[in-house]
PDB file of C-alpha atoms in Angstrom:
ATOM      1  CA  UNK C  27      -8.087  16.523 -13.721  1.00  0.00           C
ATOM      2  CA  UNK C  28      -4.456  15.457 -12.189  1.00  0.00           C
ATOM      3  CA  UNK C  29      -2.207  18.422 -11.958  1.00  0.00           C
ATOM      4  CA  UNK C  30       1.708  17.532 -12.374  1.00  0.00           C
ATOM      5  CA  UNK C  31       2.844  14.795 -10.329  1.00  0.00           C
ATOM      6  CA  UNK C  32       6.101  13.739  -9.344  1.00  0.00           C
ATOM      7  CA  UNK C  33       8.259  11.178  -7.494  1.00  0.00           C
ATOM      8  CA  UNK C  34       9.393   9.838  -5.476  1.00  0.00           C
ATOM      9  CA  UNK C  35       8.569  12.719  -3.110  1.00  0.00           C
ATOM     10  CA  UNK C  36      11.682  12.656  -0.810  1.00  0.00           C
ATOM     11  CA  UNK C  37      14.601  10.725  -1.650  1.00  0.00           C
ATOM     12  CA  UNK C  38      17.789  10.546   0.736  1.00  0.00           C
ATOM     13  CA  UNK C  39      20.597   9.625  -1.160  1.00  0.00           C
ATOM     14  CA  UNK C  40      24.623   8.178  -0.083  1.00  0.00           C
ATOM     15  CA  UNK C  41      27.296  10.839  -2.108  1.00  0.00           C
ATOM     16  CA  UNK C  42      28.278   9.335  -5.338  1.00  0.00           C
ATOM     17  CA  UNK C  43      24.974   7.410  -5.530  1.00  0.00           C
ATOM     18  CA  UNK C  44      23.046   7.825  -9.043  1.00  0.00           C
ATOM     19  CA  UNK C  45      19.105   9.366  -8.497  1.00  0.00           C
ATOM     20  CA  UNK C  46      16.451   9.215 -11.022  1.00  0.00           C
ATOM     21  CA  UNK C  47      13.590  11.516 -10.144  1.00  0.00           C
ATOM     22  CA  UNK C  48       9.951  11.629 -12.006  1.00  0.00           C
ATOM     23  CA  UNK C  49       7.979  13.846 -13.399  1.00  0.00           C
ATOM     24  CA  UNK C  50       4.117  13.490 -14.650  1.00  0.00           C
ATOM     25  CA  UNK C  51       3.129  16.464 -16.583  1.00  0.00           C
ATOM     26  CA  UNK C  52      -0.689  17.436 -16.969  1.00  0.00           C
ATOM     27  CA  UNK C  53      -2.430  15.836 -20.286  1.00  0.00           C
ATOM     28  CA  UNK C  54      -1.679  17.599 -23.282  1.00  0.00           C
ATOM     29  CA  UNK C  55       0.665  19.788 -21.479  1.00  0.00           C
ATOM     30  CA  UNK C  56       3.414  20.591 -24.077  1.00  0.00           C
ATOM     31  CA  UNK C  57       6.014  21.950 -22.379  1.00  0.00           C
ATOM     32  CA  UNK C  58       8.157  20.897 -19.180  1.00  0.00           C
ATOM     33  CA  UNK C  59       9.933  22.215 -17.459  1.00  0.00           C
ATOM     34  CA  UNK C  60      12.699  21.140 -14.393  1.00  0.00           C
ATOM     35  CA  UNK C  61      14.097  23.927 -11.725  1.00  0.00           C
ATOM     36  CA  UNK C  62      16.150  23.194  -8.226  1.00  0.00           C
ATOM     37  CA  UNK C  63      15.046  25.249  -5.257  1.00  0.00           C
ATOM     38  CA  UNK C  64      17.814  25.726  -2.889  1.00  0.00           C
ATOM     39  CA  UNK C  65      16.635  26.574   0.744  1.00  0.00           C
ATOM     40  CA  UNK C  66      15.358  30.065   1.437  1.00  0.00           C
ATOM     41  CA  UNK C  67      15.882  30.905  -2.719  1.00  0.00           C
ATOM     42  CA  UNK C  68      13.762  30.670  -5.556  1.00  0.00           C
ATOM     43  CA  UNK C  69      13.037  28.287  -8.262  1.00  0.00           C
ATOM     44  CA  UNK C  70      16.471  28.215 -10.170  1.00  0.00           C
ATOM     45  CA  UNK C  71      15.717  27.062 -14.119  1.00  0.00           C
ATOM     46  CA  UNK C  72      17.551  23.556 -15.008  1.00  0.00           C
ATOM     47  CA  UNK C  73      15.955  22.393 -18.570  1.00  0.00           C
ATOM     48  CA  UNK C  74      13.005  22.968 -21.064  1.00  0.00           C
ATOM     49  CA  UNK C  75      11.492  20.243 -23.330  1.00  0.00           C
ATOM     50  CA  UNK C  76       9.065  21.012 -26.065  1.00  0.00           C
ATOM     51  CA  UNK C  77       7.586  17.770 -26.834  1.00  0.00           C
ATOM     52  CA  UNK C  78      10.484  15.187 -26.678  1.00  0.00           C
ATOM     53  CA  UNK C  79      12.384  17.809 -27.989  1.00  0.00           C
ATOM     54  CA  UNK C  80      15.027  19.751 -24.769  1.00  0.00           C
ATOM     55  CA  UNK C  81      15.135  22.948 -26.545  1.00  0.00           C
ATOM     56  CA  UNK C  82      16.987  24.594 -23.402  1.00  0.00           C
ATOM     57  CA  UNK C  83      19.373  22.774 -20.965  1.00  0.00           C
ATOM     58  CA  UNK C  84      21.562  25.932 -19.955  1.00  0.00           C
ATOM     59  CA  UNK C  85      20.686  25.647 -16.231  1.00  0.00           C
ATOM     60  CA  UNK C  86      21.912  22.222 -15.653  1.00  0.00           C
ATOM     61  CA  UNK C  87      25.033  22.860 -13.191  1.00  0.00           C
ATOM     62  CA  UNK C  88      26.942  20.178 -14.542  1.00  0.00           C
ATOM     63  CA  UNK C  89      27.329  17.103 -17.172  1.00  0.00           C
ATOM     64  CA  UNK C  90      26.224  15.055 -13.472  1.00  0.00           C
ATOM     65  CA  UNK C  91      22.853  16.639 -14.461  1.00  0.00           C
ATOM     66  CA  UNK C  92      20.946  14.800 -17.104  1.00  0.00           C
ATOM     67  CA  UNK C  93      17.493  15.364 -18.398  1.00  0.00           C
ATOM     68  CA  UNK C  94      14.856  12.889 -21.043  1.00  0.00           C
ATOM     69  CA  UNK C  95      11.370  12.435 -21.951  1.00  0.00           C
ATOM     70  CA  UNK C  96      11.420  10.395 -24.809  1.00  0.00           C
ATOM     71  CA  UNK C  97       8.265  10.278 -25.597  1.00  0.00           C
ATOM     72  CA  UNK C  98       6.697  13.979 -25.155  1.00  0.00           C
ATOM     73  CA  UNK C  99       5.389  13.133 -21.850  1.00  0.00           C
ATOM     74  CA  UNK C 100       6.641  11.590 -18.606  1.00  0.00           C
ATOM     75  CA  UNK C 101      10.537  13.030 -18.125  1.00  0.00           C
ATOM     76  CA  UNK C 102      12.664  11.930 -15.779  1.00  0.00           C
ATOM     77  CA  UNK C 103      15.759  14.289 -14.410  1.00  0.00           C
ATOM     78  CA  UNK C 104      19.120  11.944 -13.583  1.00  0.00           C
ATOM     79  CA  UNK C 105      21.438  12.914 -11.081  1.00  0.00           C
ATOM     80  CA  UNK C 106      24.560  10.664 -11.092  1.00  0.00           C
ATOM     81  CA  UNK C 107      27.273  10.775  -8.319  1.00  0.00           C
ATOM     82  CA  UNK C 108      25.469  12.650  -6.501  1.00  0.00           C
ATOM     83  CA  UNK C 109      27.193  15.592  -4.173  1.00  0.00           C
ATOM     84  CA  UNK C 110      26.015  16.904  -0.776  1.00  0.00           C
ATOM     85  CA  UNK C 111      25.299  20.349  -3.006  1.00  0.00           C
ATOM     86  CA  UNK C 112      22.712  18.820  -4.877  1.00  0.00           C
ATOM     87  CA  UNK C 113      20.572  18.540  -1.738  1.00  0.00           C
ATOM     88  CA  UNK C 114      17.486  20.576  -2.870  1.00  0.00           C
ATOM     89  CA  UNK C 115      13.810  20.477  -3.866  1.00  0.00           C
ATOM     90  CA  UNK C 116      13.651  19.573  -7.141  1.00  0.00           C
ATOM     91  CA  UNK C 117      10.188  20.703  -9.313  1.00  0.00           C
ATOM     92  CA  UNK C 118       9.041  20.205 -12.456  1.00  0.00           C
ATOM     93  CA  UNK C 119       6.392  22.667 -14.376  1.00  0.00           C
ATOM     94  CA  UNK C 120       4.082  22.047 -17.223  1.00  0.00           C
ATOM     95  CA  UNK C 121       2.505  24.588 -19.629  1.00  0.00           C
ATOM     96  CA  UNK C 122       0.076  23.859 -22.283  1.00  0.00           C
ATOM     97  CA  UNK C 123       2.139  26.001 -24.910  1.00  0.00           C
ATOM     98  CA  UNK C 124       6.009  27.470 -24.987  1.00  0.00           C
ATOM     99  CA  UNK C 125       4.330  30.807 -25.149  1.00  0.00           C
ATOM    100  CA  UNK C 126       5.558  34.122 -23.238  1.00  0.00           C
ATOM    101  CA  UNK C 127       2.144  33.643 -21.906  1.00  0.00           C
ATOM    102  CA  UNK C 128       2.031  30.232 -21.112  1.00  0.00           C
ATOM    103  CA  UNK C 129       0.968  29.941 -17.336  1.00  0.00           C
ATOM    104  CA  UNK C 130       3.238  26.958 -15.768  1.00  0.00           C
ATOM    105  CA  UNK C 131       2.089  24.932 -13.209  1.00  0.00           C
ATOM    106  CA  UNK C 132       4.331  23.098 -10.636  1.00  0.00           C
ATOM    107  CA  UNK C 133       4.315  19.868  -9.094  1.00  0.00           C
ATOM    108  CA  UNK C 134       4.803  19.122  -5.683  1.00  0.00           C
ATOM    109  CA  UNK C 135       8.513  18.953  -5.930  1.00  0.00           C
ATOM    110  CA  UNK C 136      10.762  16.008  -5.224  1.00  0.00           C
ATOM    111  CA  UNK C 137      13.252  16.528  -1.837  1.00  0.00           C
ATOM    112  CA  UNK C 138      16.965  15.379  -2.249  1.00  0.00           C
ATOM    113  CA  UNK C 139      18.818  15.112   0.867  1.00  0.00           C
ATOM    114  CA  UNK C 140      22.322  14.396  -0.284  1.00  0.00           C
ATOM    115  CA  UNK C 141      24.482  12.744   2.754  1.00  0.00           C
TER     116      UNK C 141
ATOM    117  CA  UNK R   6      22.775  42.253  -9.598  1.00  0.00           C
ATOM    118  CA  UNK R   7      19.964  39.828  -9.588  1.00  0.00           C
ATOM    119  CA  UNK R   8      17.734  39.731 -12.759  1.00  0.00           C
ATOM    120  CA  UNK R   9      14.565  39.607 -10.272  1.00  0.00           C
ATOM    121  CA  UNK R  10      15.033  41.266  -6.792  1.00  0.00           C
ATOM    122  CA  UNK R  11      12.284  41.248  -3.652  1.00  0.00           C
ATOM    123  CA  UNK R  12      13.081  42.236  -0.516  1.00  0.00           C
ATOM    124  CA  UNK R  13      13.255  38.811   1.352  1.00  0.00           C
ATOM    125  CA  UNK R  14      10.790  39.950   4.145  1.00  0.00           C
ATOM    126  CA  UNK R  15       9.561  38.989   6.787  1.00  0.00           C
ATOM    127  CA  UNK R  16       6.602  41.618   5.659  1.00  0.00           C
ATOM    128  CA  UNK R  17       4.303  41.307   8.849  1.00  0.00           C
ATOM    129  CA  UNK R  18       1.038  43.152   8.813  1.00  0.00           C
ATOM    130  CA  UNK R  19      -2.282  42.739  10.977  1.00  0.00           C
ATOM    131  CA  UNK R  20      -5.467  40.711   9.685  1.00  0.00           C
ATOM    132  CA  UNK R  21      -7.531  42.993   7.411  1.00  0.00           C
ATOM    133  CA  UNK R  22      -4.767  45.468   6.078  1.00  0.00           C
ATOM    134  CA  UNK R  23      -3.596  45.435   2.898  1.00  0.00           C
ATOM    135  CA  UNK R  24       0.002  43.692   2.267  1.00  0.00           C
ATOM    136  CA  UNK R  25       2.292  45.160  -0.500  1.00  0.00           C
ATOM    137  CA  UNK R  26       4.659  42.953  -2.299  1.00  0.00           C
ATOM    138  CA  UNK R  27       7.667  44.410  -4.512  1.00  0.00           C
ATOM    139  CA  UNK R  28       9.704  43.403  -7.269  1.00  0.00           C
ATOM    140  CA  UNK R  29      12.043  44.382  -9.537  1.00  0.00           C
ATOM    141  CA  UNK R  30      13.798  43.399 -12.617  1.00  0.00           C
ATOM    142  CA  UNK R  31      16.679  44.367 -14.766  1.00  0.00           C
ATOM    143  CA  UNK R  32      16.234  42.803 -18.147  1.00  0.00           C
ATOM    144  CA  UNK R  33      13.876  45.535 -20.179  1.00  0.00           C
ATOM    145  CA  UNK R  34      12.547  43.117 -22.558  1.00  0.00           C
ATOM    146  CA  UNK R  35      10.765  40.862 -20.071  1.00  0.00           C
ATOM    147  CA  UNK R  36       7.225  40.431 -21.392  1.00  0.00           C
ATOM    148  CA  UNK R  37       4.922  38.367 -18.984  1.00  0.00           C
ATOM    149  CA  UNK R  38       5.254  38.527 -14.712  1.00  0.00           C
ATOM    150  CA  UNK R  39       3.792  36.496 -12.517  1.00  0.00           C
ATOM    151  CA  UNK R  40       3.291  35.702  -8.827  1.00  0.00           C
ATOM    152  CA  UNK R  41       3.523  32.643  -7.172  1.00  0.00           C
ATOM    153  CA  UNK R  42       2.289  31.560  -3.471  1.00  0.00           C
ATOM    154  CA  UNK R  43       4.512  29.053  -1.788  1.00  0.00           C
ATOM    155  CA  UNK R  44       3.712  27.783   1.551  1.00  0.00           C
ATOM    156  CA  UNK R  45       6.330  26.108   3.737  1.00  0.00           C
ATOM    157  CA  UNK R  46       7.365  22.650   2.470  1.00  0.00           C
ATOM    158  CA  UNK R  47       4.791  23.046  -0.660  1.00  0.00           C
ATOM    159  CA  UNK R  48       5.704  24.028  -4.398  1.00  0.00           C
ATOM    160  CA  UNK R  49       4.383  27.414  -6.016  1.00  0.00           C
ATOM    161  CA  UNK R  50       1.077  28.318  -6.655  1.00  0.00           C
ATOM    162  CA  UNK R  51       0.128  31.139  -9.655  1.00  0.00           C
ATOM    163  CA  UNK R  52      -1.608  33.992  -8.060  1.00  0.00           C
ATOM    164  CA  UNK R  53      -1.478  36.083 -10.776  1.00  0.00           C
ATOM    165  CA  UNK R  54      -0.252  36.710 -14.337  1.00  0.00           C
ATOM    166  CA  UNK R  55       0.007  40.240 -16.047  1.00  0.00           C
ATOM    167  CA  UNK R  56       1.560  41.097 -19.429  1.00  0.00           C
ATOM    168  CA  UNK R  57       0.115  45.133 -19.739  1.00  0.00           C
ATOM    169  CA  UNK R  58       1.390  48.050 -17.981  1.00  0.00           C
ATOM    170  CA  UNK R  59      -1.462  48.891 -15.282  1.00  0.00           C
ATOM    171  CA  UNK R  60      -3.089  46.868 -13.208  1.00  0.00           C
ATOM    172  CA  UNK R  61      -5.040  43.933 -12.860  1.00  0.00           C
ATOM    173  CA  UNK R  62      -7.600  42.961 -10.220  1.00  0.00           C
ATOM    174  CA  UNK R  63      -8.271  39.447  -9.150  1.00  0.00           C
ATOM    175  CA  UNK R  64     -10.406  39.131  -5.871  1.00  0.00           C
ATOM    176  CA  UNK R  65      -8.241  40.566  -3.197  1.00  0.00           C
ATOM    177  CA  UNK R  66      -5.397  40.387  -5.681  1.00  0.00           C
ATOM    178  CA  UNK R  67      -4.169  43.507  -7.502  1.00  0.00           C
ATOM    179  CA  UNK R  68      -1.174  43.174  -9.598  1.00  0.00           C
ATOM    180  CA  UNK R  69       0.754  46.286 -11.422  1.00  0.00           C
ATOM    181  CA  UNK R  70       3.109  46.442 -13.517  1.00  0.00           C
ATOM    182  CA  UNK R  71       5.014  49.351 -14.810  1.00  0.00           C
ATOM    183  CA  UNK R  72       7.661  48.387 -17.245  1.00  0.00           C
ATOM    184  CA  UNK R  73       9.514  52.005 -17.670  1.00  0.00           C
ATOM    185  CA  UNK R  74      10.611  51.494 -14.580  1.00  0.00           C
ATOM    186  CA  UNK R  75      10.897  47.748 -14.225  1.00  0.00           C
ATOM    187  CA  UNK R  76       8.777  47.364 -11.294  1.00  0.00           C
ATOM    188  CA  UNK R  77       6.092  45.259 -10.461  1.00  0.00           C
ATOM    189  CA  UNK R  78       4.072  44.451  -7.146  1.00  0.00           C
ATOM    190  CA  UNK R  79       1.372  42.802  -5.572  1.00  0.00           C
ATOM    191  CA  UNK R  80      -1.489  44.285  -3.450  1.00  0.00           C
ATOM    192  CA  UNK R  81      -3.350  41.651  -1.018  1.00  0.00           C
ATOM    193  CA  UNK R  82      -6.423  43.807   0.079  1.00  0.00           C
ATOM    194  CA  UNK R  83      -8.248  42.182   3.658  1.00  0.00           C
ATOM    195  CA  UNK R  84      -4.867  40.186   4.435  1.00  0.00           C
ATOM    196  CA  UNK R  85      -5.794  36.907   6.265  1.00  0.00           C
ATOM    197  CA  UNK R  86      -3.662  34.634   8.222  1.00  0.00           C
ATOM    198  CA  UNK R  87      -4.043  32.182   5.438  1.00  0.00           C
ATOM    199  CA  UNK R  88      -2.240  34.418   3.150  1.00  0.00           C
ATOM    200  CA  UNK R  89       0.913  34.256   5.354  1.00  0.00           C
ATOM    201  CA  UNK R  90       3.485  32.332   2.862  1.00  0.00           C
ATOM    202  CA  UNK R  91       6.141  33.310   1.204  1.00  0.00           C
ATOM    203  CA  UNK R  92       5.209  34.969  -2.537  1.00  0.00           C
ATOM    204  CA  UNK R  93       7.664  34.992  -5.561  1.00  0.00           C
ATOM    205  CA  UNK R  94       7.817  37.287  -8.325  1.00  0.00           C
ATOM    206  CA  UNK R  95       8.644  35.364 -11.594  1.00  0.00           C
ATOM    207  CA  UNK R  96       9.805  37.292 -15.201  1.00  0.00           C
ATOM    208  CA  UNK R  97       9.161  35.335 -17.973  1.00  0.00           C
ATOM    209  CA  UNK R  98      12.229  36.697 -20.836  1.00  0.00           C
ATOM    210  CA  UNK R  99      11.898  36.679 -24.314  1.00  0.00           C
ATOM    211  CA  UNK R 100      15.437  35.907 -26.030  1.00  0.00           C
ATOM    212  CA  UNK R 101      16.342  34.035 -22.468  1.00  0.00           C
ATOM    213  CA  UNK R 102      14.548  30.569 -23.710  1.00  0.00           C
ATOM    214  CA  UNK R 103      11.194  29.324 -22.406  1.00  0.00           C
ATOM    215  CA  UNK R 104      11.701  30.186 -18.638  1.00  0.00           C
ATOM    216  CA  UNK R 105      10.747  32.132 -15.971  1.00  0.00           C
ATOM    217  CA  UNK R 106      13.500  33.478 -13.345  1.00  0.00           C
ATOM    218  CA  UNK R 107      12.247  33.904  -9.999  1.00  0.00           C
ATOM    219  CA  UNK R 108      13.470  36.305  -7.203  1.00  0.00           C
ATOM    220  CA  UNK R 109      14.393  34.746  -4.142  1.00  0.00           C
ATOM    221  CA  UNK R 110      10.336  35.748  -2.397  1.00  0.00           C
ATOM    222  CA  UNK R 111       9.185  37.395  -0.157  1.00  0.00           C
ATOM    223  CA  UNK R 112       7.897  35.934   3.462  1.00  0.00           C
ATOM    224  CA  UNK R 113       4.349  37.709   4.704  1.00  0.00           C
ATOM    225  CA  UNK R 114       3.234  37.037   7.933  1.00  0.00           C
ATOM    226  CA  UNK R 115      -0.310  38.009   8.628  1.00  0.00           C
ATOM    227  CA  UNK R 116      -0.851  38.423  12.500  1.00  0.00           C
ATOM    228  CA  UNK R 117      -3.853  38.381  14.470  1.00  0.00           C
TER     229      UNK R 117
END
């Protein structure tokens, strides 16, 4: 009965340095979801995969930003030269459908500090 | 204007009253509405979900939603100090792809 997992759970990165950060949705979950949360904000939207399928990558702040899951479960979001404005708590969200009414459920997030 | 807007807080109120949590939203199509719980350095945790205009009851938990006038809000009845966090309203957008957009939260502090 795992929930969505994620790591690594912090990860303090040089500028210009190249992150990969993990994300385990729940079993059968078919939809995923990746947001940044800035300090003090909310949950800003990054990318949507349906299956293997990224249906929605409109939030990704720049080509830097780059999003997989190749096989319709585990995804991984890529950072590459990283910038001090990509420090932020990154989270992932599963839902069992794509559905207006699909409930998402968030992992524990993964912290960026960005020096 | 911000699609979602709460008023960031802090909202304090005594143990045992009832909180009241805001939230508004400018896109008139927006079909489901949720609120999340986030405590400090932990990620958000559904409270509630509701789709209907009305409300909905869920323990101490009373979402309403009234979509003439965009509004929803959350009503924590017996407020504990374990219910101090910060709560986020989420909108859930038909049209805007498979996401929700979340105001910025509000912070409750429940005192003794």
């Amino acid at each position: 009965g795992a929930g969505v997992s994620q790591s690594p759970r912090y990860k303090v990165a040089k500028r210009g340095q190249d992150v990969a950060l993990r994300c385990d949705p729940i079993s059968g979950h078919v939809s995923l979801f990746w947001y940044q949360q800035a300090l003090g904000q909310g949950p800003e939207f990054l990318t949507y995969f349906q299956n293997e399928a990224q249906l929605d990558k409109s939030g990704l702040p720049s080509d830097r930003f780059f999003a997989e899951r190749p096989e319709g479960s585990v995804s991984t979001l890529k950072i590459q030269r990283t910038q001090q404005e990509d420090s932020a708590v990154y989270l992932c969200a599963s839902s069992l459908d794509g559905g207006s009414v699909g409930t998402q459920y968030f992992g524990p997030g993964t912290r960026l500090l960005v020096l | 204007q911000k699609e979602v807007e709460q008023n960031s807080g802090p909202l304090s109120v005594p143990e045992g009253a009832i909180a009241s949590l805001n939230c508004t939203y400018s896109d008139r199509v927006s079909q489901s509405f949720f609120w999340y719980r986030q405590y400090s350095g932990k990620s958000p945790e559904l409270i509630m979900s509701i789709y209907s205009n009305g409300d909905k009851e869920d323990g101490r938990f009373t979402a309403q939603l009234n979509k003439a006038s965009q509004y929803v809000s959350l009503l924590i009845r017996d407020s504990q100090p374990s219910d101090s966090a910060t709560y986020l309203c989420a909108v859930f957008q038909t049209g805007g792809g498979n996401k929700l957009t979340f105001g910025t939260g509000t912070q409750l502090k429940v005192e003794l």
